[in-house]
Short mmCIF file of C-alpha atoms and ligand atoms in Angstrom, two decimals:
data_model
loop_
_atom_site.label_atom_id
_atom_site.label_comp_id
_atom_site.label_asym_id
_atom_site.label_seq_id
_atom_site.Cartn_x
_atom_site.Cartn_y
_atom_site.Cartn_z
CA MET Q 339 153.62 173.58 177.39
CA ILE Q 340 155.78 170.76 178.52
CA ARG Q 341 156.37 167.46 176.10
CA TYR Q 342 158.28 164.90 177.52
CA PHE Q 343 161.40 163.34 176.37
CA GLU Q 344 161.88 159.95 174.72
CA ASN Q 345 164.67 158.01 175.02
CA MET Q 346 167.46 157.96 172.14
CA ASP Q 347 169.26 154.55 172.88
CA GLU Q 348 167.29 152.83 170.55
CA PHE Q 349 169.70 154.81 167.72
CA LYS Q 350 173.06 154.27 169.29
CA SER Q 351 175.00 152.52 166.91
CA LYS Q 352 175.18 149.02 167.16
CA LEU Q 353 178.82 148.91 165.65
CA ASN Q 354 181.95 147.75 167.53
CA HIS Q 355 184.00 150.43 168.49
CA LYS Q 356 186.67 150.54 166.36
CA LYS Q 357 188.38 153.08 163.67
CA PHE Q 358 187.29 152.05 160.63
CA GLU Q 359 189.41 152.05 157.16
CA GLU Q 360 187.02 150.93 154.48
CA GLN Q 361 186.14 153.20 151.09
CA GLY Q 362 183.53 153.44 148.80
CA SER Q 363 180.10 155.58 147.92
CA VAL Q 364 176.77 155.31 148.71
CA SER Q 365 173.91 157.17 147.19
CA ALA Q 366 170.04 158.16 148.00
CA VAL Q 367 167.20 159.88 146.73
CA CYS Q 368 164.95 161.53 148.78
CA PRO Q 369 161.75 164.12 147.56
CA SER Q 370 160.73 167.43 149.16
CA ASN Q 371 157.31 167.64 151.34
CA ILE Q 372 154.76 170.16 151.70
CA ALA Q 373 152.92 170.19 155.47
CA LEU Q 374 149.44 170.84 155.87
CA ILE Q 375 149.65 170.63 159.29
CA LYS Q 376 153.01 173.11 159.88
CA TYR Q 377 155.90 172.92 161.89
CA TRP Q 378 156.40 176.12 163.48
CA GLY Q 379 158.37 176.49 166.87
CA LYS Q 380 160.80 174.30 168.66
CA ARG Q 381 162.83 173.45 171.41
CA GLU Q 382 166.75 171.67 171.87
CA ILE Q 383 167.31 169.48 170.32
CA GLN Q 384 165.33 169.85 167.05
CA ILE Q 385 162.03 168.90 169.27
CA PRO Q 386 158.90 170.14 167.73
CA MET Q 387 156.71 171.95 170.23
CA ASN Q 388 153.73 170.49 167.85
CA PRO Q 389 152.84 167.60 165.58
CA SER Q 390 153.16 168.35 161.96
CA LEU Q 391 151.69 166.42 158.78
CA SER Q 392 152.88 166.70 155.53
CA PHE Q 393 152.44 164.92 151.69
CA THR Q 394 156.14 163.58 150.65
CA LEU Q 395 156.22 165.09 146.99
CA ASN Q 396 157.41 163.58 143.78
CA LYS Q 397 159.05 165.14 141.53
CA SER Q 398 160.92 167.57 143.86
CA ARG Q 399 163.80 165.15 144.94
CA THR Q 400 167.39 165.68 145.80
CA GLU Q 401 170.15 163.31 144.86
CA THR Q 402 173.07 162.77 146.62
CA GLU Q 403 176.32 160.47 146.63
CA LEU Q 404 178.49 159.96 149.38
CA LYS Q 405 182.17 158.98 148.67
CA PHE Q 406 183.95 158.16 151.76
CA LYS Q 407 187.43 157.16 152.74
CA PRO Q 408 189.83 156.67 155.12
CA ASN Q 409 190.64 159.92 157.15
CA PRO Q 410 194.01 160.40 158.57
CA THR Q 411 193.07 163.19 161.09
CA ASN Q 412 190.74 162.81 164.36
CA ASP Q 413 188.23 165.92 163.25
CA PHE Q 414 185.60 165.78 160.73
CA SER Q 415 186.47 166.05 156.79
CA LEU Q 416 184.27 166.69 154.54
CA LYS Q 417 183.71 168.26 150.58
CA VAL Q 418 180.19 169.81 149.48
CA PHE Q 419 179.73 169.46 145.52
CA PHE Q 420 176.31 170.93 144.21
CA GLU Q 421 175.85 170.06 140.68
CA GLY Q 422 179.61 169.01 140.22
CA ASN Q 423 180.78 172.30 141.88
CA HIS Q 424 182.49 172.71 144.92
CA GLN Q 425 180.39 174.64 147.27
CA PRO Q 426 182.19 175.62 150.69
CA ASP Q 427 179.61 177.42 151.64
CA PHE Q 428 177.17 174.78 152.28
CA GLU Q 429 179.97 172.98 154.44
CA PRO Q 430 179.30 174.56 157.80
CA LYS Q 431 175.80 173.61 157.95
CA ILE Q 432 176.94 169.96 157.42
CA TYR Q 433 179.65 170.36 159.82
CA SER Q 434 177.25 170.99 162.40
CA PHE Q 435 174.65 168.38 161.44
CA PHE Q 436 177.73 165.85 161.85
CA LYS Q 437 178.77 167.38 165.23
CA ARG Q 438 174.77 166.80 166.31
CA ILE Q 439 174.89 163.16 165.14
CA GLU Q 440 178.44 161.92 166.17
CA ASP Q 441 176.80 160.05 169.15
CA PHE Q 442 174.34 158.06 166.77
CA VAL Q 443 176.70 157.74 164.05
CA PRO Q 444 180.49 156.55 165.19
CA PHE Q 445 182.17 156.65 162.19
CA LEU Q 446 182.01 160.36 161.09
CA LYS Q 447 185.53 161.23 162.12
CA ASP Q 448 186.81 157.98 160.73
CA PHE Q 449 186.18 158.71 156.80
CA GLU Q 450 186.82 161.76 154.60
CA PHE Q 451 183.64 162.83 152.85
CA GLU Q 452 182.64 163.77 149.72
CA ILE Q 453 179.14 164.77 149.36
CA HIS Q 454 177.90 165.40 145.76
CA THR Q 455 174.59 166.51 145.50
CA SER Q 456 171.96 167.45 142.97
CA ASN Q 457 168.29 168.69 143.01
CA THR Q 458 165.50 167.96 140.25
CA PHE Q 459 163.87 171.07 140.79
CA PRO Q 460 165.49 174.32 139.48
CA HIS Q 461 168.33 175.97 141.81
CA SER Q 462 167.16 179.05 143.82
CA SER Q 463 163.68 178.64 142.78
CA GLY Q 464 162.42 179.40 146.70
CA ILE Q 465 161.64 175.53 147.19
CA ALA Q 466 163.56 174.77 150.05
CA SER Q 467 166.16 171.73 149.49
CA SER Q 468 166.92 171.59 153.22
CA ALA Q 469 163.99 168.86 153.69
CA SER Q 470 165.39 166.66 150.54
CA GLY Q 471 168.63 167.30 151.08
CA MET Q 472 168.99 166.43 154.57
CA GLY Q 473 166.65 163.64 154.02
CA ALA Q 474 169.03 162.16 151.73
CA LEU Q 475 172.30 162.81 153.20
CA ALA Q 476 170.71 160.62 156.52
CA LEU Q 477 169.70 158.00 154.22
CA CYS Q 478 173.35 157.79 153.07
CA LEU Q 479 174.51 157.53 156.66
CA THR Q 480 172.48 154.38 157.46
CA GLU Q 481 173.62 152.92 154.29
CA ILE Q 482 177.03 153.61 154.97
CA GLU Q 483 176.38 152.20 158.92
CA ASN Q 484 174.91 148.77 157.22
CA LEU Q 485 177.44 148.68 154.84
CA LEU Q 486 180.02 148.35 157.85
CA GLY Q 487 178.19 145.76 159.68
CA ALA Q 488 174.94 147.52 161.56
CA ASP Q 489 172.33 145.09 160.14
CA LEU Q 490 169.40 147.53 160.49
CA ASN Q 491 166.61 146.18 158.42
CA ALA Q 492 164.49 148.04 156.02
CA ASP Q 493 162.15 149.28 158.83
CA GLN Q 494 165.12 150.43 161.34
CA LYS Q 495 167.22 152.13 158.64
CA LEU Q 496 164.38 154.58 157.64
CA LYS Q 497 163.18 155.13 161.00
CA LYS Q 498 167.02 155.90 161.78
CA ALA Q 499 167.58 158.04 159.18
CA SER Q 500 164.41 159.86 159.92
CA PHE Q 501 165.79 160.36 163.69
CA LEU Q 502 169.42 161.96 161.58
CA ALA Q 503 167.33 163.99 159.21
CA ARG Q 504 165.25 165.68 161.77
CA LEU Q 505 168.77 166.81 163.66
CA GLY Q 506 169.75 168.70 160.49
CA SER Q 507 166.48 169.96 159.72
CA GLY Q 508 162.88 168.88 161.22
CA SER Q 509 160.70 168.68 158.07
CA ALA Q 510 163.31 166.61 156.67
CA CYS Q 511 162.44 163.58 158.96
CA ARG Q 512 159.10 163.60 157.08
CA SER Q 513 160.58 163.39 153.51
CA VAL Q 514 162.18 159.63 154.23
CA TYR Q 515 158.43 158.23 154.08
CA PRO Q 516 156.35 158.46 151.12
CA GLY Q 517 152.81 159.88 150.90
CA VAL Q 518 151.58 161.27 154.23
CA THR Q 519 153.48 161.47 157.00
CA VAL Q 520 153.37 162.72 160.74
CA TRP Q 521 156.14 163.96 162.67
CA GLY Q 522 156.00 165.38 166.53
CA LYS Q 523 154.00 163.39 169.77
CA THR Q 524 150.24 163.60 169.65
CA ASP Q 525 147.38 161.34 171.34
CA SER Q 526 145.82 161.92 168.00
CA VAL Q 527 148.21 159.38 165.89
CA SER Q 528 149.25 156.29 167.60
CA GLY Q 529 153.04 155.42 167.22
CA SER Q 530 153.79 159.20 166.80
CA SER Q 531 157.41 160.64 168.23
CA ASP Q 532 159.13 163.87 168.65
CA LEU Q 533 162.41 162.27 167.56
CA TYR Q 534 161.28 160.94 164.20
CA ALA Q 535 158.56 160.94 161.70
CA ILE Q 536 156.09 158.01 160.87
CA PRO Q 537 153.87 157.02 157.88
CA TYR Q 538 150.60 158.37 158.68
CA PRO Q 539 148.53 154.96 160.03
CA TYR Q 540 145.45 155.73 159.57
CA LYS Q 541 143.15 155.62 156.42
CA ILE Q 542 143.18 157.94 153.61
CA HIS Q 543 140.72 158.07 151.49
CA PRO Q 544 141.39 157.33 147.40
CA ILE Q 545 140.75 161.19 146.27
CA PHE Q 546 144.16 162.14 147.97
CA LYS Q 547 145.81 159.55 146.00
CA ASN Q 548 148.29 161.43 143.53
CA PHE Q 549 146.86 164.82 144.97
CA ARG Q 550 148.29 167.68 143.13
CA ASP Q 551 150.86 169.90 144.27
CA THR Q 552 151.58 172.87 141.86
CA VAL Q 553 153.72 175.14 143.50
CA VAL Q 554 153.55 178.64 141.72
CA LEU Q 555 157.09 180.28 142.26
CA ILE Q 556 156.28 184.00 143.30
CA GLU Q 557 159.39 184.96 144.28
CA GLU Q 558 162.69 182.80 143.33
CA GLY Q 559 166.16 183.00 145.52
CA GLN Q 560 167.10 183.24 149.41
CA LYS Q 561 164.06 184.18 151.68
CA SER Q 562 164.71 187.60 153.63
CA VAL Q 563 164.00 185.62 156.95
CA SER Q 564 165.36 181.66 157.36
CA SER Q 565 162.90 179.23 158.74
CA THR Q 566 165.36 178.58 161.70
CA ALA Q 567 165.51 182.37 162.55
CA GLY Q 568 161.42 182.01 162.20
CA HIS Q 569 161.26 179.08 164.91
CA ASP Q 570 163.65 180.62 167.32
CA LEU Q 571 161.37 183.92 167.04
CA MET Q 572 158.50 181.79 168.38
CA ASN Q 573 160.43 181.45 171.63
CA ASP Q 574 158.99 184.62 173.05
CA HIS Q 575 155.95 184.86 170.77
CA PRO Q 576 152.73 186.33 172.49
CA TYR Q 577 150.60 183.94 170.80
CA ALA Q 578 152.69 180.86 170.78
CA GLU Q 579 151.11 178.85 173.06
CA LYS Q 580 147.69 179.06 171.23
CA ARG Q 581 149.25 178.53 167.64
CA PHE Q 582 150.25 175.13 169.10
CA GLU Q 583 147.50 174.07 170.63
CA SER Q 584 145.43 175.29 167.20
CA ALA Q 585 147.99 172.87 165.17
CA GLU Q 586 147.12 170.18 167.59
CA GLU Q 587 143.58 170.59 167.07
CA ASN Q 588 143.71 171.00 163.21
CA LEU Q 589 145.99 167.59 162.82
CA LYS Q 590 142.92 165.82 165.10
CA LYS Q 591 139.98 167.26 162.64
CA LEU Q 592 141.99 166.19 159.80
CA ILE Q 593 142.19 162.69 160.31
CA PRO Q 594 138.45 162.09 160.03
CA VAL Q 595 138.83 164.41 156.60
CA LEU Q 596 141.62 162.30 155.36
CA LYS Q 597 139.24 159.25 155.62
CA ASN Q 598 136.00 160.26 154.49
CA GLY Q 599 137.41 162.67 151.61
CA ASP Q 600 135.50 165.51 152.50
CA LEU Q 601 137.23 167.89 150.26
CA GLU Q 602 135.67 171.38 151.93
CA THR Q 603 136.86 170.72 155.49
CA PHE Q 604 140.22 169.36 154.20
CA GLY Q 605 140.25 173.09 152.46
CA THR Q 606 139.29 174.98 155.63
CA ILE Q 607 141.58 172.96 157.68
CA VAL Q 608 144.70 173.24 155.33
CA GLU Q 609 144.33 176.91 154.61
CA HIS Q 610 144.03 178.20 158.25
CA GLU Q 611 147.20 176.30 159.31
CA ALA Q 612 148.55 177.86 155.99
CA LEU Q 613 147.25 181.39 157.13
CA SER Q 614 148.07 180.92 160.63
CA LEU Q 615 151.88 180.38 160.04
CA HIS Q 616 152.30 184.08 158.41
CA ALA Q 617 150.38 185.18 161.03
CA MET Q 618 153.06 184.30 163.71
CA MET Q 619 155.40 185.60 160.94
CA MET Q 620 153.55 188.67 161.28
CA THR Q 621 153.01 189.47 164.57
CA SER Q 622 156.58 188.08 166.37
CA HIS Q 623 159.16 190.60 167.51
CA PRO Q 624 160.38 191.59 165.19
CA TYR Q 625 157.55 191.23 162.61
CA TYR Q 626 158.00 190.71 159.47
CA ILE Q 627 156.04 189.26 155.86
CA LEU Q 628 157.25 186.65 153.47
CA MET Q 629 154.22 187.06 151.07
CA LYS Q 630 154.72 189.29 148.24
CA PRO Q 631 151.66 190.98 146.71
CA ASP Q 632 151.15 188.00 143.99
CA THR Q 633 150.92 185.55 146.88
CA MET Q 634 147.56 187.79 147.85
CA LYS Q 635 146.20 188.17 144.47
CA LEU Q 636 146.41 184.48 143.81
CA ILE Q 637 144.78 183.29 147.11
CA GLU Q 638 142.26 185.45 146.23
CA ASN Q 639 141.79 184.28 142.96
CA ILE Q 640 141.74 180.84 143.93
CA TRP Q 641 138.96 181.73 146.38
CA THR Q 642 136.97 183.30 143.44
CA PHE Q 643 137.61 180.51 141.34
CA ARG Q 644 136.36 177.93 144.07
CA LYS Q 645 133.17 180.04 144.84
CA GLN Q 646 132.32 180.42 140.78
CA THR Q 647 133.40 176.74 139.75
CA SER Q 648 133.05 174.93 142.90
CA VAL Q 649 136.50 172.92 141.97
CA PRO Q 650 137.96 172.00 145.16
CA VAL Q 651 141.37 173.48 144.37
CA PHE Q 652 143.47 175.22 148.06
CA PHE Q 653 146.16 176.79 148.78
CA THR Q 654 149.12 176.21 151.22
CA LEU Q 655 152.26 178.19 151.65
CA ASP Q 656 155.45 177.34 153.29
CA ALA Q 657 157.72 179.94 155.17
CA GLY Q 658 157.98 181.89 151.58
CA ALA Q 659 155.72 183.94 149.11
CA ASN Q 660 155.33 180.68 146.52
CA VAL Q 661 151.72 179.25 146.81
CA HIS Q 662 151.25 175.66 146.64
CA VAL Q 663 148.15 175.10 145.01
CA LEU Q 664 146.68 172.05 146.09
CA PHE Q 665 143.92 169.82 144.13
CA PRO Q 666 142.49 166.06 143.07
CA GLU Q 667 144.21 164.39 140.47
CA ASN Q 668 140.95 164.08 138.84
CA GLN Q 669 140.65 168.22 138.66
CA SER Q 670 143.93 168.82 136.99
CA GLU Q 671 142.75 169.98 133.58
CA LYS Q 672 140.56 172.57 135.04
CA VAL Q 673 142.92 173.73 137.76
CA SER Q 674 145.72 173.96 134.96
CA GLN Q 675 143.52 176.01 132.68
CA PHE Q 676 143.00 178.39 135.89
CA LEU Q 677 146.49 178.61 136.74
CA LYS Q 678 147.58 179.30 132.74
CA GLU Q 679 145.07 182.59 132.97
CA LYS Q 680 146.03 183.46 136.65
CA ALA Q 681 149.26 182.91 137.29
CA GLY Q 682 150.88 182.47 133.83
CA ASN Q 683 153.56 185.12 134.46
CA HIS Q 684 155.06 183.02 137.16
CA LYS Q 685 157.23 179.11 136.77
CA MET Q 686 155.00 176.73 138.05
CA ILE Q 687 156.60 173.13 139.37
CA GLU Q 688 153.81 170.38 139.17
CA ASP Q 689 154.18 167.92 141.66
CA PHE Q 690 152.00 165.37 143.29
CA THR Q 691 152.00 162.96 146.15
CA GLY Q 692 152.59 159.38 146.85
C1 LIG O 351 157.12 176.03 157.42
O1 LIG O 351 162.38 172.28 159.16
O2 LIG O 351 163.19 174.01 157.40
O3 LIG O 351 158.31 174.64 156.33
O4 LIG O 351 164.19 172.62 161.53
O5 LIG O 351 165.41 174.82 161.62
O6 LIG O 351 165.57 173.36 159.57
P1 LIG O 351 164.55 173.58 160.65
O7 LIG O 351 163.44 174.28 159.72
P2 LIG O 351 162.66 173.52 158.48
O8 LIG O 351 160.88 174.44 159.06
C2 LIG O 351 159.86 173.66 157.88
C3 LIG O 351 158.74 175.00 158.31
C4 LIG O 351 157.53 174.83 157.34
C5 LIG O 351 156.68 174.06 157.80
C6 LIG O 351 156.65 172.64 157.92
O9 LIG O 351 157.64 172.15 156.61
O10 LIG O 351 156.46 171.97 158.95
#
């Protein structure tokens, strides 16, 4: 599948080229997101092989302060602090991010940066912090660009932050906007782009307002295979083309559902996406499985509970063992009782969209 390539000139900085001598600090907060239509497979540089759609969360967030002062050297200079402690092991990823975005952020070598970052969700909970972390950092960089005189308006700033965040971690570009967002060029969504995410431009039924995502932490800590490695394995994957087409089709089918609030069809699409993501992992070379026995048990329990009670509760998965339990706000009491009984031994993060 050949996807067209868009012009990136609009993201080049409007700042006059000079060595900046300012110093100061900016800060930003960015939430995590959960994809309903999954991004899985990419090509250079961070161009998705299919469009994705996600709910931006509320409580699971990264808060970042970026301090900057004149840099006497001619190279990148940065230090990362996580929850107050210096974390040299986080720095290589930020160096390669800075290298990637240098053409669009011309002041990166002018400053010595200190990145102070923390998450509202527990460390090593298995919740990916790359989306919220890269989103917050990208927002900080556009803030500095404006301090230096770029004069980006609110919309341009978010668009550029989304563009930059994508170059740090694909899913991060969707976190810059609240609510429902879409990333990846598709005929189904007008204004969509491979280069940045956009706020979902169509009608959304009120049932999706404050839609719940309770994350059941089946496995905490580092995943055995990273998302980046998983995306790579899609390059020679025997079923890749079919998967990209199927994501496109699922997105197309989801649009009327988001409008009319048909939760049954919503569940069918979302659960199919989750399982096809994991099917890709199980059929890549080398194959691997990120789900755990308790992931499967909870999925089965959700299916049984739904059948017996007709409560509209569904699951999705990210690239890990944790189960994201999705349900409308008005079902919170029933679902929380169900989860207490069936997932009580696992920690949970009760989040919601919007
Ligand atoms: C399964 O955005 O973490 O969560 O671009 O390599 O940083 P990189 O990957 P990443 O992949 C996310 C994969 C996913 C699906 C999704 O969020 O769409």
